[in-house]
Amino acid sequence: MILVTGGAGFIGANFVLDWLAQSQEPVLNLDKLTYAGNLENLAALANDPRHVFVQGDIGDAELVAGLLAQYQPRAVLNFAAESHVDRSIQGPEDFIQTNVVGTMRLLQAVRHYWQSLAQEPQAAFRFLHVSTDEVYGSLSKTDPAFVETNKLEPNSPYSASKAASDHLVRAWHHTYGLPVLTTNCSNNYGPFHFPEKLIPLMIVNALAGKPLPVYGDGLQVRDWLYVKDHCSAIRRVLEAGRVGEIYNVGGWNEKPNIEIVHTVCALLDELRPKPDGSSYQTQISYVQDRPGHDRRYAIDASKIERELGWKPSETFDTGIRKTVQWYLAHPDWVAHVQSGAYREWVQKNYQL
Ligand code: NAD
Ligand code: TYD
């Protein structure tokens, strides 16, 4: 079996669902269930014996050691993290605790387990660390896209904590020989995305008749990848990635934020037109910029394509349409994640 951490979050849940749709190999899912973790994302697996869920912290060394000894996974995939830049600006502590200290403790527990394995399972074992393009820092308009050999120049508490975790993973390979793989992916979007991030927030706010808050001039650029393409990249790296290597994962799809918001509005105008005939675009509201806001991220994903033959299968047009349709079809999921804690966050971040 494989051990997935953070498998009740956005990308982790999509990964677990996709994995079990394509493989009989069971998944042990360790997730702390923070505000971002949601077992409803995994409802389709409620009676599936191939999915074992454990609520717990990657930083709980004793728990992790016990799980590794009991379930003997052939791989550990680390999705667990605090993941929202704006939250890291308001309160960096949890980011250091989970992304840095938690990753270190997980690496230690996994190292001890890996060292205890017999020769064959030891040679086959992998630790795959899921990271982000944000560790490379910010690009100017004309800079080439990030390649794996770029310096890490993180600018937010979130990206600094992820860069630290990437360094730890590297060090556990070089120092202890742990067979690690690291993926650095661009911005994901798709089903089960918590509505604190740009795309789901815009969909949910638009439908609720609320303002669509665009930070600064809205011309910051991100590369966007449909989440299921990220999942297929991770499966491919796990299967065939060279130990100790980093693989950048991206959609070859750079877009300014305002264009993303316009696209979401246009799709909603088509799929759920407003009764008064006006466009959702009228709800766009430019708000104060995020402090230290990175201007541009862009991923050069040629290494994973060249070495492992991976390419995204969705274009932005097909992926964003599926995403908007998913949110329209799942109003209950949206209502449930908009708990008291969510409302407090919105009030704090947008001074509502
Ligand atoms: P998310 O915030 O939606 O989910 C994180 C999950 O981790 C949640 O289920 C949460 O309960 C769990 N978790 C948090 N702290 C934990 C701990 N100490 N122990 C165990 N579980 C814990 O995040 P996501 O968007 O799904 O991101 C998953 C991973 O992918 C993260 O490592 C993130 O840095 C990385 N990543 C995200 C993106 C993106 O666009 N969302 C892009 C590239 C990389
Ligand atoms: P986000 O989804 O938070 O991802 P990240 O900061 O990790 O890239 O934000 C994506 C972009 O959208 C980023 O440039 C910030 C911007 N943004 C807004 O303009 N308004 C918002 O309300 C949010 C949440 C993000």
mmCIF file of N, CA and C in Angstrom, residues 188-277:
data_model
loop_
_atom_site.group_PDB
_atom_site.id
_atom_site.type_symbol
_atom_site.label_atom_id
_atom_site.label_comp_id
_atom_site.label_asym_id
_atom_site.label_seq_id
_atom_site.Cartn_x
_atom_site.Cartn_y
_atom_site.Cartn_z
ATOM 1 N N ASN A 188 -2.901 24.874 -8.907
ATOM 2 C CA ASN A 188 -3.917 23.894 -9.301
ATOM 3 C C ASN A 188 -5.312 24.500 -9.195
ATOM 4 N N TYR A 189 -6.257 23.907 -9.929
ATOM 5 C CA TYR A 189 -7.665 24.266 -9.769
ATOM 6 C C TYR A 189 -8.477 23.026 -10.134
ATOM 7 N N GLY A 190 -9.711 22.970 -9.643
ATOM 8 C CA GLY A 190 -10.562 21.822 -9.941
ATOM 9 C C GLY A 190 -11.501 21.536 -8.773
ATOM 10 N N PRO A 191 -12.131 20.337 -8.776
ATOM 11 C CA PRO A 191 -13.080 19.980 -7.724
ATOM 12 C C PRO A 191 -12.438 19.965 -6.331
ATOM 13 N N PHE A 192 -13.243 20.248 -5.314
ATOM 14 C CA PHE A 192 -12.838 20.192 -3.891
ATOM 15 C C PHE A 192 -11.829 21.261 -3.502
ATOM 16 N N HIS A 193 -11.721 22.317 -4.297
ATOM 17 C CA HIS A 193 -10.780 23.390 -3.973
ATOM 18 C C HIS A 193 -11.433 24.311 -2.960
ATOM 19 N N PHE A 194 -10.773 24.520 -1.844
ATOM 20 C CA PHE A 194 -11.361 25.305 -0.749
ATOM 21 C C PHE A 194 -11.544 26.768 -1.190
ATOM 22 N N PRO A 195 -12.709 27.343 -0.948
ATOM 23 C CA PRO A 195 -12.988 28.679 -1.513
ATOM 24 C C PRO A 195 -12.328 29.836 -0.769
ATOM 25 N N GLU A 196 -11.048 29.650 -0.433
ATOM 26 C CA GLU A 196 -10.205 30.757 0.022
ATOM 27 C C GLU A 196 -9.210 31.094 -1.086
ATOM 28 N N LYS A 197 -9.076 30.185 -2.072
ATOM 29 C CA LYS A 197 -8.135 30.384 -3.163
ATOM 30 C C LYS A 197 -8.871 31.040 -4.332
ATOM 31 N N LEU A 198 -8.092 31.637 -5.263
ATOM 32 C CA LEU A 198 -8.694 32.540 -6.251
ATOM 33 C C LEU A 198 -9.905 31.954 -6.992
ATOM 34 N N ILE A 199 -9.717 30.827 -7.668
ATOM 35 C CA ILE A 199 -10.781 30.359 -8.578
ATOM 36 C C ILE A 199 -12.056 29.956 -7.831
ATOM 37 N N PRO A 200 -11.969 29.091 -6.809
ATOM 38 C CA PRO A 200 -13.222 28.738 -6.125
ATOM 39 C C PRO A 200 -13.848 29.929 -5.395
ATOM 40 N N LEU A 201 -13.004 30.847 -4.885
ATOM 41 C CA LEU A 201 -13.566 32.025 -4.205
ATOM 42 C C LEU A 201 -14.394 32.851 -5.185
ATOM 43 N N MET A 202 -13.886 33.007 -6.412
ATOM 44 C CA MET A 202 -14.604 33.807 -7.411
ATOM 45 C C MET A 202 -15.938 33.131 -7.792
ATOM 46 N N ILE A 203 -15.897 31.808 -7.932
ATOM 47 C CA ILE A 203 -17.138 31.106 -8.306
ATOM 48 C C ILE A 203 -18.183 31.255 -7.189
ATOM 49 N N VAL A 204 -17.727 30.987 -5.977
ATOM 50 C CA VAL A 204 -18.655 30.973 -4.838
ATOM 51 C C VAL A 204 -19.193 32.387 -4.563
ATOM 52 N N ASN A 205 -18.305 33.383 -4.600
ATOM 53 C CA ASN A 205 -18.761 34.759 -4.361
ATOM 54 C C ASN A 205 -19.694 35.239 -5.468
ATOM 55 N N ALA A 206 -19.348 34.885 -6.714
ATOM 56 C CA ALA A 206 -20.197 35.328 -7.829
ATOM 57 C C ALA A 206 -21.621 34.806 -7.633
ATOM 58 N N LEU A 207 -21.728 33.515 -7.306
ATOM 59 C CA LEU A 207 -23.056 32.907 -7.171
ATOM 60 C C LEU A 207 -23.821 33.490 -5.981
ATOM 61 N N ALA A 208 -23.061 33.946 -4.968
ATOM 62 C CA ALA A 208 -23.713 34.498 -3.771
ATOM 63 C C ALA A 208 -24.005 35.991 -3.931
ATOM 64 N N GLY A 209 -23.671 36.559 -5.112
ATOM 65 C CA GLY A 209 -23.934 37.987 -5.344
ATOM 66 C C GLY A 209 -22.968 38.890 -4.603
ATOM 67 N N LYS A 210 -21.811 38.326 -4.199
ATOM 68 C CA LYS A 210 -20.842 39.108 -3.417
ATOM 69 C C LYS A 210 -19.754 39.689 -4.328
ATOM 70 N N PRO A 211 -18.976 40.668 -3.787
ATOM 71 C CA PRO A 211 -17.875 41.222 -4.582
ATOM 72 C C PRO A 211 -16.836 40.164 -4.919
ATOM 73 N N LEU A 212 -16.171 40.333 -6.066
ATOM 74 C CA LEU A 212 -15.092 39.445 -6.496
ATOM 75 C C LEU A 212 -13.775 40.199 -6.277
ATOM 76 N N PRO A 213 -13.108 39.943 -5.140
ATOM 77 C CA PRO A 213 -11.959 40.778 -4.754
ATOM 78 C C PRO A 213 -10.694 40.464 -5.542
ATOM 79 N N VAL A 214 -10.287 41.392 -6.380
ATOM 80 C CA VAL A 214 -9.056 41.242 -7.177
ATOM 81 C C VAL A 214 -7.972 42.086 -6.509
ATOM 82 N N TYR A 215 -6.868 41.420 -6.137
ATOM 83 C CA TYR A 215 -5.801 42.131 -5.427
ATOM 84 C C TYR A 215 -5.017 43.033 -6.388
ATOM 85 N N GLY A 216 -4.752 44.286 -5.940
ATOM 86 C CA GLY A 216 -3.895 45.204 -6.709
ATOM 87 C C GLY A 216 -4.458 45.455 -8.097
ATOM 88 N N ASP A 217 -3.589 45.375 -9.109
ATOM 89 C CA ASP A 217 -4.045 45.657 -10.481
ATOM 90 C C ASP A 217 -4.548 44.407 -11.205
ATOM 91 N N GLY A 218 -4.472 43.247 -10.533
ATOM 92 C CA GLY A 218 -4.992 42.014 -11.138
ATOM 93 C C GLY A 218 -4.129 41.474 -12.266
ATOM 94 N N LEU A 219 -2.947 42.054 -12.431
ATOM 95 C CA LEU A 219 -2.100 41.629 -13.563
ATOM 96 C C LEU A 219 -0.991 40.655 -13.144
ATOM 97 N N GLN A 220 -1.086 40.152 -11.906
ATOM 98 C CA GLN A 220 -0.129 39.120 -11.492
ATOM 99 C C GLN A 220 -0.417 37.858 -12.305
ATOM 100 N N VAL A 221 0.674 37.179 -12.652
ATOM 101 C CA VAL A 221 0.539 36.029 -13.549
ATOM 102 C C VAL A 221 0.837 34.737 -12.793
ATOM 103 N N ARG A 222 -0.004 33.738 -13.014
ATOM 104 C CA ARG A 222 0.208 32.391 -12.472
ATOM 105 C C ARG A 222 0.087 31.398 -13.621
ATOM 106 N N ASP A 223 0.740 30.232 -13.451
ATOM 107 C CA ASP A 223 0.512 29.127 -14.382
ATOM 108 C C ASP A 223 -0.533 28.220 -13.740
ATOM 109 N N TRP A 224 -1.533 27.821 -14.493
ATOM 110 C CA TRP A 224 -2.652 27.049 -13.916
ATOM 111 C C TRP A 224 -2.695 25.637 -14.489
ATOM 112 N N LEU A 225 -2.886 24.655 -13.593
ATOM 113 C CA LEU A 225 -2.938 23.250 -14.000
ATOM 114 C C LEU A 225 -4.162 22.591 -13.364
ATOM 115 N N TYR A 226 -4.923 21.876 -14.192
ATOM 116 C CA TYR A 226 -6.081 21.162 -13.674
ATOM 117 C C TYR A 226 -5.591 20.087 -12.702
ATOM 118 N N VAL A 227 -6.253 19.988 -11.543
ATOM 119 C CA VAL A 227 -5.718 19.163 -10.448
ATOM 120 C C VAL A 227 -5.487 17.707 -10.866
ATOM 121 N N LYS A 228 -6.334 17.182 -11.736
ATOM 122 C CA LYS A 228 -6.174 15.764 -12.101
ATOM 123 C C LYS A 228 -4.909 15.548 -12.941
ATOM 124 N N ASP A 229 -4.487 16.597 -13.642
ATOM 125 C CA ASP A 229 -3.206 16.508 -14.351
ATOM 126 C C ASP A 229 -2.039 16.512 -13.360
ATOM 127 N N HIS A 230 -2.181 17.277 -12.277
ATOM 128 C CA HIS A 230 -1.139 17.228 -11.234
ATOM 129 C C HIS A 230 -1.074 15.802 -10.655
ATOM 130 N N CYS A 231 -2.232 15.225 -10.411
ATOM 131 C CA CYS A 231 -2.275 13.853 -9.846
ATOM 132 C C CYS A 231 -1.598 12.860 -10.788
ATOM 133 N N SER A 232 -1.839 12.999 -12.089
ATOM 134 C CA SER A 232 -1.229 12.035 -13.020
ATOM 135 C C SER A 232 0.287 12.256 -13.077
ATOM 136 N N ALA A 233 0.730 13.492 -12.919
ATOM 137 C CA ALA A 233 2.178 13.765 -12.894
ATOM 138 C C ALA A 233 2.816 13.106 -11.667
ATOM 139 N N ILE A 234 2.151 13.205 -10.537
ATOM 140 C CA ILE A 234 2.694 12.610 -9.301
ATOM 141 C C ILE A 234 2.755 11.083 -9.440
ATOM 142 N N ARG A 235 1.717 10.496 -10.007
ATOM 143 C CA ARG A 235 1.739 9.030 -10.213
ATOM 144 C C ARG A 235 2.910 8.639 -11.114
ATOM 145 N N ARG A 236 3.117 9.442 -12.138
ATOM 146 C CA ARG A 236 4.197 9.132 -13.089
ATOM 147 C C ARG A 236 5.585 9.280 -12.440
ATOM 148 N N VAL A 237 5.757 10.339 -11.650
ATOM 149 C CA VAL A 237 7.046 10.547 -10.971
ATOM 150 C C VAL A 237 7.286 9.418 -9.969
ATOM 151 N N LEU A 238 6.242 9.027 -9.267
ATOM 152 C CA LEU A 238 6.388 7.919 -8.306
ATOM 153 C C LEU A 238 6.815 6.635 -9.027
ATOM 154 N N GLU A 239 6.230 6.434 -10.186
ATOM 155 C CA GLU A 239 6.462 5.204 -10.934
ATOM 156 C C GLU A 239 7.866 5.178 -11.566
ATOM 157 N N ALA A 240 8.291 6.305 -12.115
ATOM 158 C CA ALA A 240 9.496 6.263 -12.964
ATOM 159 C C ALA A 240 10.502 7.377 -12.698
ATOM 160 N N GLY A 241 10.225 8.266 -11.732
ATOM 161 C CA GLY A 241 11.154 9.372 -11.474
ATOM 162 C C GLY A 241 12.495 8.866 -10.969
ATOM 163 N N ARG A 242 13.539 9.604 -11.319
ATOM 164 C CA ARG A 242 14.877 9.221 -10.851
ATOM 165 C C ARG A 242 15.066 9.702 -9.418
ATOM 166 N N VAL A 243 15.523 8.801 -8.559
ATOM 167 C CA VAL A 243 15.671 9.102 -7.134
ATOM 168 C C VAL A 243 16.565 10.328 -6.938
ATOM 169 N N GLY A 244 16.112 11.212 -6.035
ATOM 170 C CA GLY A 244 16.887 12.410 -5.711
ATOM 171 C C GLY A 244 16.590 13.582 -6.632
ATOM 172 N N GLU A 245 15.750 13.351 -7.659
ATOM 173 C CA GLU A 245 15.493 14.411 -8.649
ATOM 174 C C GLU A 245 14.278 15.263 -8.280
ATOM 175 N N ILE A 246 14.300 16.448 -8.855
ATOM 176 C CA ILE A 246 13.159 17.374 -8.743
ATOM 177 C C ILE A 246 12.480 17.421 -10.109
ATOM 178 N N TYR A 247 11.163 17.420 -10.114
ATOM 179 C CA TYR A 247 10.410 17.560 -11.375
ATOM 180 C C TYR A 247 9.446 18.745 -11.259
ATOM 181 N N ASN A 248 9.611 19.723 -12.133
ATOM 182 C CA ASN A 248 8.636 20.809 -12.212
ATOM 183 C C ASN A 248 7.405 20.325 -12.972
ATOM 184 N N VAL A 249 6.238 20.710 -12.483
ATOM 185 C CA VAL A 249 4.976 20.285 -13.097
ATOM 186 C C VAL A 249 4.151 21.541 -13.390
ATOM 187 N N GLY A 250 3.709 21.683 -14.633
ATOM 188 C CA GLY A 250 2.921 22.868 -14.958
ATOM 189 C C GLY A 250 2.054 22.656 -16.178
ATOM 190 N N GLY A 251 1.222 23.638 -16.445
ATOM 191 C CA GLY A 251 0.222 23.492 -17.502
ATOM 192 C C GLY A 251 0.555 24.248 -18.771
ATOM 193 N N TRP A 252 1.713 24.879 -18.844
ATOM 194 C CA TRP A 252 2.056 25.742 -19.984
ATOM 195 C C TRP A 252 0.912 26.732 -20.206
ATOM 196 N N ASN A 253 0.479 27.316 -19.138
ATOM 197 C CA ASN A 253 -0.747 28.076 -19.214
ATOM 198 C C ASN A 253 -0.685 29.285 -18.272
ATOM 199 N N GLU A 254 0.091 30.269 -18.679
ATOM 200 C CA GLU A 254 0.251 31.474 -17.862
ATOM 201 C C GLU A 254 -0.893 32.438 -18.137
ATOM 202 N N LYS A 255 -1.489 32.939 -17.049
ATOM 203 C CA LYS A 255 -2.572 33.908 -17.253
ATOM 204 C C LYS A 255 -2.573 34.945 -16.132
ATOM 205 N N PRO A 256 -2.867 36.204 -16.468
ATOM 206 C CA PRO A 256 -3.049 37.195 -15.401
ATOM 207 C C PRO A 256 -4.344 36.920 -14.629
ATOM 208 N N ASN A 257 -4.332 37.250 -13.342
ATOM 209 C CA ASN A 257 -5.498 36.954 -12.499
ATOM 210 C C ASN A 257 -6.800 37.514 -13.057
ATOM 211 N N ILE A 258 -6.735 38.740 -13.586
ATOM 212 C CA ILE A 258 -7.982 39.363 -14.037
ATOM 213 C C ILE A 258 -8.603 38.573 -15.192
ATOM 214 N N GLU A 259 -7.739 37.961 -15.998
ATOM 215 C CA GLU A 259 -8.255 37.146 -17.103
ATOM 216 C C GLU A 259 -8.955 35.892 -16.560
ATOM 217 N N ILE A 260 -8.398 35.338 -15.506
ATOM 218 C CA ILE A 260 -9.026 34.169 -14.863
ATOM 219 C C ILE A 260 -10.430 34.548 -14.366
ATOM 220 N N VAL A 261 -10.488 35.730 -13.729
ATOM 221 C CA VAL A 261 -11.773 36.165 -13.155
ATOM 222 C C VAL A 261 -12.779 36.417 -14.288
ATOM 223 N N HIS A 262 -12.323 37.033 -15.360
ATOM 224 C CA HIS A 262 -13.231 37.264 -16.501
ATOM 225 C C HIS A 262 -13.729 35.936 -17.079
ATOM 226 N N THR A 263 -12.833 34.953 -17.164
ATOM 227 C CA THR A 263 -13.237 33.651 -17.716
ATOM 228 C C THR A 263 -14.296 32.988 -16.826
ATOM 229 N N VAL A 264 -14.058 33.038 -15.510
ATOM 230 C CA VAL A 264 -15.041 32.447 -14.583
ATOM 231 C C VAL A 264 -16.392 33.149 -14.750
ATOM 232 N N CYS A 265 -16.370 34.483 -14.841
ATOM 233 C CA CYS A 265 -17.630 35.240 -14.991
ATOM 234 C C CYS A 265 -18.341 34.853 -16.292
ATOM 235 N N ALA A 266 -17.564 34.731 -17.363
ATOM 236 C CA ALA A 266 -18.170 34.416 -18.666
ATOM 237 C C ALA A 266 -18.824 33.027 -18.621
ATOM 238 N N LEU A 267 -18.158 32.080 -17.965
ATOM 239 C CA LEU A 267 -18.744 30.730 -17.883
ATOM 240 C C LEU A 267 -20.018 30.729 -17.045
ATOM 241 N N LEU A 268 -19.981 31.484 -15.951
ATOM 242 C CA LEU A 268 -21.190 31.558 -15.117
ATOM 243 C C LEU A 268 -22.315 32.281 -15.864
ATOM 244 N N ASP A 269 -21.963 33.322 -16.628
ATOM 245 C CA ASP A 269 -22.991 34.021 -17.429
ATOM 246 C C ASP A 269 -23.681 33.038 -18.372
ATOM 247 N N GLU A 270 -22.863 32.097 -18.898
ATOM 248 C CA GLU A 270 -23.422 31.109 -19.837
ATOM 249 C C GLU A 270 -24.220 30.007 -19.101
ATOM 250 N N LEU A 271 -23.621 29.484 -18.030
ATOM 251 C CA LEU A 271 -24.194 28.282 -17.392
ATOM 252 C C LEU A 271 -25.245 28.591 -16.319
ATOM 253 N N ARG A 272 -25.145 29.756 -15.686
ATOM 254 C CA ARG A 272 -26.108 30.150 -14.645
ATOM 255 C C ARG A 272 -26.369 31.646 -14.759
ATOM 256 N N PRO A 273 -27.021 32.073 -15.886
ATOM 257 C CA PRO A 273 -27.206 33.517 -16.100
ATOM 258 C C PRO A 273 -27.979 34.163 -14.953
ATOM 259 N N LYS A 274 -27.615 35.389 -14.655
ATOM 260 C CA LYS A 274 -28.313 36.108 -13.583
ATOM 261 C C LYS A 274 -29.708 36.499 -14.076
ATOM 262 N N PRO A 275 -30.687 36.465 -13.182
ATOM 263 C CA PRO A 275 -32.065 36.775 -13.595
ATOM 264 C C PRO A 275 -32.203 38.156 -14.226
ATOM 265 N N ASP A 276 -31.397 39.133 -13.773
ATOM 266 C CA ASP A 276 -31.549 40.484 -14.333
ATOM 267 C C ASP A 276 -30.768 40.671 -15.637
ATOM 268 N N GLY A 277 -30.114 39.598 -16.097
ATOM 269 C CA GLY A 277 -29.411 39.665 -17.387
ATOM 270 C C GLY A 277 -28.042 40.323 -17.320
#
